[in-house]
């Protein structure tokens, strides 16, 4: 965030518009608004090998490090974890470099590769490597590891996982058709419905990205009589259209950055 700036979050679009107008009217303060960043996750759905060599020669000591192994999905599909396993044999890589390799793995995972969203639910298995008596160092193996992560995710079957929310809608029965249409338009799936005192209670699974602006649409569909609450449920693989949009956005940023240079 830029120095001198203040960032604020609101879920309701009406409150956001009101706050922006008030800041501009009373304080002559310009505001930049945008959609909140959804916590997508990058992961792999199949094992993929990597073999990356970092070699750089300078006037003095150079840099050298080579890492060989594979990435594999975690058995329990836990997207909150990124694991590192050292299965090297002998002295191909000095054990003193392992903490640097693991640190670089977690740094690369936090930055993402294909979509700039965090990597999760994978295990890096280091099986071999090469070091140099003089030129190898923690820094060299960190660079090699970061590029090995990029190599694997660009070569492998990278998929994007999106957060799914469990949403409970409450509204008068006569607006049932309109609300169901709104849920369907947002890629939602209704799991349960019941009637309580002329009010319809629907529970649905809806992608978090599709929930932005839902409060305004729900009020419009129920003449202000509907409300909802939601909580995180799980991660599911995002549709190909969503994945392609995220990948294309990153590629567009890279292209724009090259043009500036």
CSV table of C-alpha atoms in Angstrom, one decimal:
chain,number,residue,atom,x,y,z
A,1,UNK,CA,0.0,0.0,0.0
A,2,UNK,CA,1.3,3.5,-0.8
A,3,UNK,CA,2.5,5.8,2.0
A,4,UNK,CA,-0.2,8.2,3.2
A,5,UNK,CA,-3.0,6.0,2.0
A,6,UNK,CA,-5.7,4.3,4.0
A,7,UNK,CA,-7.3,1.1,3.0
A,8,UNK,CA,-10.8,0.1,4.2
A,9,UNK,CA,-13.1,-2.9,3.5
A,10,UNK,CA,-16.9,-3.0,3.5
A,11,UNK,CA,-19.0,-5.9,2.3
A,12,UNK,CA,-22.2,-3.9,1.5
A,13,UNK,CA,-22.0,-2.0,-1.8
A,14,UNK,CA,-24.4,0.7,-0.5
A,15,UNK,CA,-22.1,1.4,2.5
A,16,UNK,CA,-19.1,1.6,0.2
A,17,UNK,CA,-20.8,4.1,-2.1
A,18,UNK,CA,-21.9,6.2,0.9
A,19,UNK,CA,-18.4,6.2,2.4
A,20,UNK,CA,-16.8,7.2,-0.9
A,21,UNK,CA,-19.3,10.0,-1.5
A,22,UNK,CA,-18.9,11.3,2.1
A,23,UNK,CA,-15.1,11.3,1.9
A,24,UNK,CA,-15.2,13.2,-1.4
A,25,UNK,CA,-17.9,15.7,-0.3
A,26,UNK,CA,-16.6,16.4,3.3
A,27,UNK,CA,-12.9,15.9,3.0
A,28,UNK,CA,-12.2,16.4,-0.7
A,29,UNK,CA,-10.4,13.0,-0.6
A,30,UNK,CA,-10.2,11.0,-3.8
A,31,UNK,CA,-10.9,7.2,-3.5
A,32,UNK,CA,-10.0,4.2,-5.6
A,33,UNK,CA,-12.5,1.4,-5.3
A,34,UNK,CA,-12.3,-2.2,-6.4
A,35,UNK,CA,-13.4,-5.8,-5.7
A,36,UNK,CA,-11.8,-7.5,-2.7
A,37,UNK,CA,-9.1,-10.0,-3.6
A,38,UNK,CA,-10.5,-13.6,-3.4
A,39,UNK,CA,-8.2,-16.1,-1.7
A,40,UNK,CA,-7.8,-18.5,-4.6
A,41,UNK,CA,-5.1,-21.2,-4.3
A,42,UNK,CA,-2.8,-22.7,-6.9
A,43,UNK,CA,-2.2,-26.5,-6.6
A,44,UNK,CA,-1.3,-29.5,-8.7
A,45,UNK,CA,-3.5,-32.5,-9.5
A,46,UNK,CA,-0.7,-34.8,-10.6
A,47,UNK,CA,3.0,-35.4,-9.8
A,48,UNK,CA,5.5,-33.3,-11.8
A,49,UNK,CA,9.3,-33.4,-12.0
A,50,UNK,CA,11.7,-30.5,-11.8
A,51,UNK,CA,15.4,-30.2,-12.6
A,52,UNK,CA,16.8,-26.6,-12.3
A,53,UNK,CA,20.4,-25.4,-12.3
A,54,UNK,CA,21.3,-21.9,-11.2
A,55,UNK,CA,24.7,-20.9,-12.5
A,56,UNK,CA,26.1,-17.3,-12.4
A,57,UNK,CA,29.7,-16.3,-12.8
A,58,UNK,CA,30.9,-12.9,-11.6
A,59,UNK,CA,34.2,-11.3,-11.0
A,60,UNK,CA,34.8,-13.1,-7.7
A,61,UNK,CA,32.9,-16.1,-6.4
A,62,UNK,CA,30.1,-17.2,-8.6
A,63,UNK,CA,26.7,-18.8,-7.7
A,64,UNK,CA,25.9,-22.4,-8.3
A,65,UNK,CA,23.1,-24.8,-7.2
A,66,UNK,CA,21.1,-27.5,-8.8
A,67,UNK,CA,18.0,-29.1,-7.4
A,68,UNK,CA,16.3,-32.2,-8.8
A,69,UNK,CA,13.1,-33.9,-7.6
A,70,UNK,CA,9.3,-33.7,-8.0
A,71,UNK,CA,6.2,-32.0,-6.6
A,72,UNK,CA,3.2,-34.1,-5.6
A,73,UNK,CA,-0.3,-33.3,-4.4
A,74,UNK,CA,-0.9,-33.9,-0.7
A,75,UNK,CA,-3.0,-36.9,0.1
A,76,UNK,CA,-5.6,-35.1,2.2
A,77,UNK,CA,-5.9,-32.2,-0.3
A,78,UNK,CA,-5.0,-29.7,2.4
A,79,UNK,CA,-4.5,-26.4,0.7
A,80,UNK,CA,-3.2,-24.7,3.8
A,81,UNK,CA,0.0,-26.8,3.7
A,82,UNK,CA,3.2,-26.8,1.6
A,83,UNK,CA,5.6,-29.6,2.7
A,84,UNK,CA,9.2,-30.2,2.0
A,85,UNK,CA,10.9,-33.7,2.1
A,86,UNK,CA,14.6,-34.3,1.7
A,87,UNK,CA,15.2,-37.7,0.1
A,88,UNK,CA,18.8,-37.0,-1.2
A,89,UNK,CA,21.3,-39.7,-0.6
A,90,UNK,CA,25.0,-39.1,0.0
A,91,UNK,CA,26.7,-35.7,-0.3
A,92,UNK,CA,25.1,-34.5,-3.5
A,93,UNK,CA,23.8,-31.5,-1.5
A,94,UNK,CA,25.2,-30.5,1.9
A,95,UNK,CA,22.5,-30.8,4.6
A,96,UNK,CA,23.4,-27.3,5.7
A,97,UNK,CA,21.7,-26.0,2.6
A,98,UNK,CA,18.3,-27.7,3.3
A,99,UNK,CA,16.9,-24.9,5.5
A,100,UNK,CA,17.6,-22.4,2.8
A,101,UNK,CA,15.9,-24.6,0.2
A,102,UNK,CA,12.8,-25.1,2.4
A,103,UNK,CA,12.7,-21.3,3.1
A,104,UNK,CA,12.8,-20.5,-0.6
A,105,UNK,CA,10.0,-23.0,-1.3
A,106,UNK,CA,7.7,-21.3,1.2
A,107,UNK,CA,8.6,-17.8,-0.2
A,108,UNK,CA,7.8,-19.0,-3.8
A,109,UNK,CA,4.6,-20.6,-2.6
A,110,UNK,CA,3.4,-17.4,-1.0
A,111,UNK,CA,3.9,-15.5,-4.3
A,112,UNK,CA,2.3,-18.1,-6.6
A,113,UNK,CA,3.3,-18.8,-10.2
A,114,UNK,CA,0.4,-18.9,-12.7
A,115,UNK,CA,-2.0,-16.6,-11.0
A,116,UNK,CA,0.0,-14.8,-8.2
A,117,UNK,CA,-2.2,-16.5,-5.6
A,118,UNK,CA,-0.7,-18.7,-2.9
A,119,UNK,CA,0.3,-22.3,-3.7
A,120,UNK,CA,-1.0,-24.9,-1.3
A,121,UNK,CA,-1.7,-28.6,-1.0
A,122,UNK,CA,1.6,-29.8,-2.5
A,123,UNK,CA,4.8,-31.5,-1.3
A,124,UNK,CA,8.2,-30.8,-2.7
A,125,UNK,CA,10.4,-34.0,-2.7
A,126,UNK,CA,14.1,-33.3,-3.3
A,127,UNK,CA,15.8,-36.4,-4.6
A,128,UNK,CA,19.1,-35.2,-6.0
A,129,UNK,CA,21.2,-32.1,-6.8
A,130,UNK,CA,24.6,-30.8,-7.4
A,131,UNK,CA,26.8,-28.3,-5.4
A,132,UNK,CA,30.1,-26.6,-6.1
A,133,UNK,CA,32.9,-26.5,-3.6
A,134,UNK,CA,33.4,-22.7,-4.0
A,135,UNK,CA,30.3,-21.2,-5.7
A,136,UNK,CA,27.5,-22.9,-3.8
A,137,UNK,CA,25.8,-21.0,-1.0
A,138,UNK,CA,22.4,-20.6,0.7
A,139,UNK,CA,21.6,-17.8,-1.7
A,140,UNK,CA,22.4,-19.9,-4.8
A,141,UNK,CA,20.2,-22.8,-3.7
A,142,UNK,CA,17.4,-20.4,-2.8
A,143,UNK,CA,17.4,-19.0,-6.4
A,144,UNK,CA,17.5,-22.5,-7.8
A,145,UNK,CA,14.6,-23.6,-5.6
A,146,UNK,CA,12.4,-20.6,-6.5
A,147,UNK,CA,12.9,-21.3,-10.2
A,148,UNK,CA,12.3,-25.0,-9.7
A,149,UNK,CA,8.9,-24.1,-8.3
A,150,UNK,CA,8.1,-21.9,-11.3
A,151,UNK,CA,9.4,-24.6,-13.7
A,152,UNK,CA,7.2,-27.3,-12.1
A,153,UNK,CA,4.0,-25.3,-12.0
A,154,UNK,CA,4.4,-24.0,-15.6
A,155,UNK,CA,5.1,-27.6,-16.8
A,156,UNK,CA,2.6,-29.5,-14.6
A,157,UNK,CA,-1.1,-29.7,-14.3
A,158,UNK,CA,-1.7,-26.5,-12.4
A,159,UNK,CA,-5.3,-25.9,-11.2
A,160,UNK,CA,-7.0,-23.1,-9.4
A,161,UNK,CA,-9.1,-23.8,-6.3
A,162,UNK,CA,-11.7,-21.3,-5.3
A,163,UNK,CA,-13.3,-20.8,-1.8
A,164,UNK,CA,-16.9,-22.0,-1.6
A,165,UNK,CA,-19.2,-20.3,1.0
A,166,UNK,CA,-22.2,-21.9,2.7
A,167,UNK,CA,-24.9,-19.2,2.4
A,168,UNK,CA,-28.3,-19.0,4.2
A,169,UNK,CA,-30.9,-16.9,2.5
A,170,UNK,CA,-34.1,-15.7,4.3
A,171,UNK,CA,-36.9,-14.0,2.5
A,172,UNK,CA,-40.8,-14.0,2.0
A,173,UNK,CA,-42.1,-17.0,0.1
A,174,UNK,CA,-43.5,-14.9,-2.8
A,175,UNK,CA,-40.0,-14.0,-3.9
A,176,UNK,CA,-38.8,-17.6,-4.1
A,177,UNK,CA,-38.5,-17.6,-8.0
A,178,UNK,CA,-36.5,-14.4,-8.2
A,179,UNK,CA,-34.0,-15.5,-5.4
A,180,UNK,CA,-33.5,-18.9,-7.0
A,181,UNK,CA,-32.7,-17.2,-10.3
A,182,UNK,CA,-30.2,-15.0,-8.6
A,183,UNK,CA,-28.5,-17.9,-6.8
A,184,UNK,CA,-28.3,-19.9,-10.1
A,185,UNK,CA,-26.8,-16.9,-11.9
A,186,UNK,CA,-24.1,-16.8,-9.3
A,187,UNK,CA,-23.2,-20.5,-9.8
A,188,UNK,CA,-24.8,-21.4,-6.6
A,189,UNK,CA,-26.3,-24.8,-5.7
A,190,UNK,CA,-29.2,-25.0,-3.3
A,191,UNK,CA,-28.7,-27.8,-0.7
A,192,UNK,CA,-31.7,-27.3,1.6
A,193,UNK,CA,-35.0,-25.3,1.7
A,194,UNK,CA,-37.7,-24.9,4.3
A,195,UNK,CA,-40.6,-22.6,5.2
A,196,UNK,CA,-40.8,-20.8,8.5
A,197,UNK,CA,-43.8,-18.5,9.2
A,198,UNK,CA,-44.3,-17.6,5.5
A,199,UNK,CA,-40.5,-17.1,5.1
A,200,UNK,CA,-38.4,-19.2,2.9
A,201,UNK,CA,-35.0,-20.4,4.3
A,202,UNK,CA,-32.6,-21.6,1.6
A,203,UNK,CA,-29.1,-22.9,2.2
A,204,UNK,CA,-26.8,-22.9,-0.8
A,205,UNK,CA,-23.1,-23.3,-1.7
A,206,UNK,CA,-21.9,-20.3,-3.7
A,207,UNK,CA,-18.4,-19.3,-4.8
A,208,UNK,CA,-17.1,-16.4,-2.8
A,209,UNK,CA,-16.2,-14.4,-6.0
A,210,UNK,CA,-19.8,-14.6,-7.0
A,211,UNK,CA,-21.1,-13.2,-3.7
A,212,UNK,CA,-19.9,-9.6,-4.2
A,213,UNK,CA,-22.9,-7.4,-4.8
A,214,UNK,CA,-25.3,-10.1,-3.6
A,215,UNK,CA,-26.8,-7.9,-0.8
A,216,UNK,CA,-27.9,-5.3,-3.4
A,217,UNK,CA,-29.3,-7.9,-5.7
A,218,UNK,CA,-31.1,-9.7,-2.9
A,219,UNK,CA,-32.8,-6.4,-1.7
A,220,UNK,CA,-33.8,-5.7,-5.3
A,221,UNK,CA,-35.3,-9.2,-5.7
A,222,UNK,CA,-37.2,-9.1,-2.4
A,223,UNK,CA,-38.1,-5.4,-2.1
A,224,UNK,CA,-35.7,-5.0,0.8
A,225,UNK,CA,-37.1,-7.9,2.8
A,226,UNK,CA,-34.4,-10.5,2.2
A,227,UNK,CA,-31.2,-11.1,4.1
A,228,UNK,CA,-28.4,-13.6,4.1
A,229,UNK,CA,-25.5,-14.9,6.2
A,230,UNK,CA,-22.5,-16.9,5.0
A,231,UNK,CA,-19.5,-18.8,6.3
A,232,UNK,CA,-16.5,-20.6,4.6
A,233,UNK,CA,-17.3,-24.2,3.6
A,234,UNK,CA,-14.4,-25.6,1.5
A,235,UNK,CA,-12.3,-25.2,-1.6
A,236,UNK,CA,-13.3,-26.6,-5.0
A,237,UNK,CA,-11.7,-26.5,-8.4
A,238,UNK,CA,-12.6,-23.3,-10.2
A,239,UNK,CA,-14.2,-23.5,-13.7
A,240,UNK,CA,-11.9,-23.3,-16.7
A,241,UNK,CA,-13.3,-19.8,-17.5
A,242,UNK,CA,-12.2,-18.5,-14.1
A,243,UNK,CA,-8.8,-20.1,-14.3
A,244,UNK,CA,-8.2,-18.7,-17.8
A,245,UNK,CA,-9.1,-15.2,-16.6
A,246,UNK,CA,-6.6,-15.4,-13.7
A,247,UNK,CA,-3.9,-16.8,-16.0
A,248,UNK,CA,-4.6,-14.1,-18.7
A,249,UNK,CA,-4.5,-11.3,-16.1
A,250,UNK,CA,-1.0,-12.3,-15.0
A,251,UNK,CA,0.2,-12.6,-18.6
A,252,UNK,CA,-1.3,-9.2,-19.3
A,253,UNK,CA,0.5,-7.6,-16.4
A,254,UNK,CA,3.8,-9.2,-17.6
A,255,UNK,CA,3.3,-7.8,-21.1
A,256,UNK,CA,2.5,-4.3,-19.8
A,257,UNK,CA,5.6,-4.4,-17.6
A,258,UNK,CA,7.8,-5.4,-20.5
A,259,UNK,CA,6.4,-2.5,-22.7
A,260,UNK,CA,7.2,0.0,-19.9
A,261,UNK,CA,10.8,-1.1,-19.9
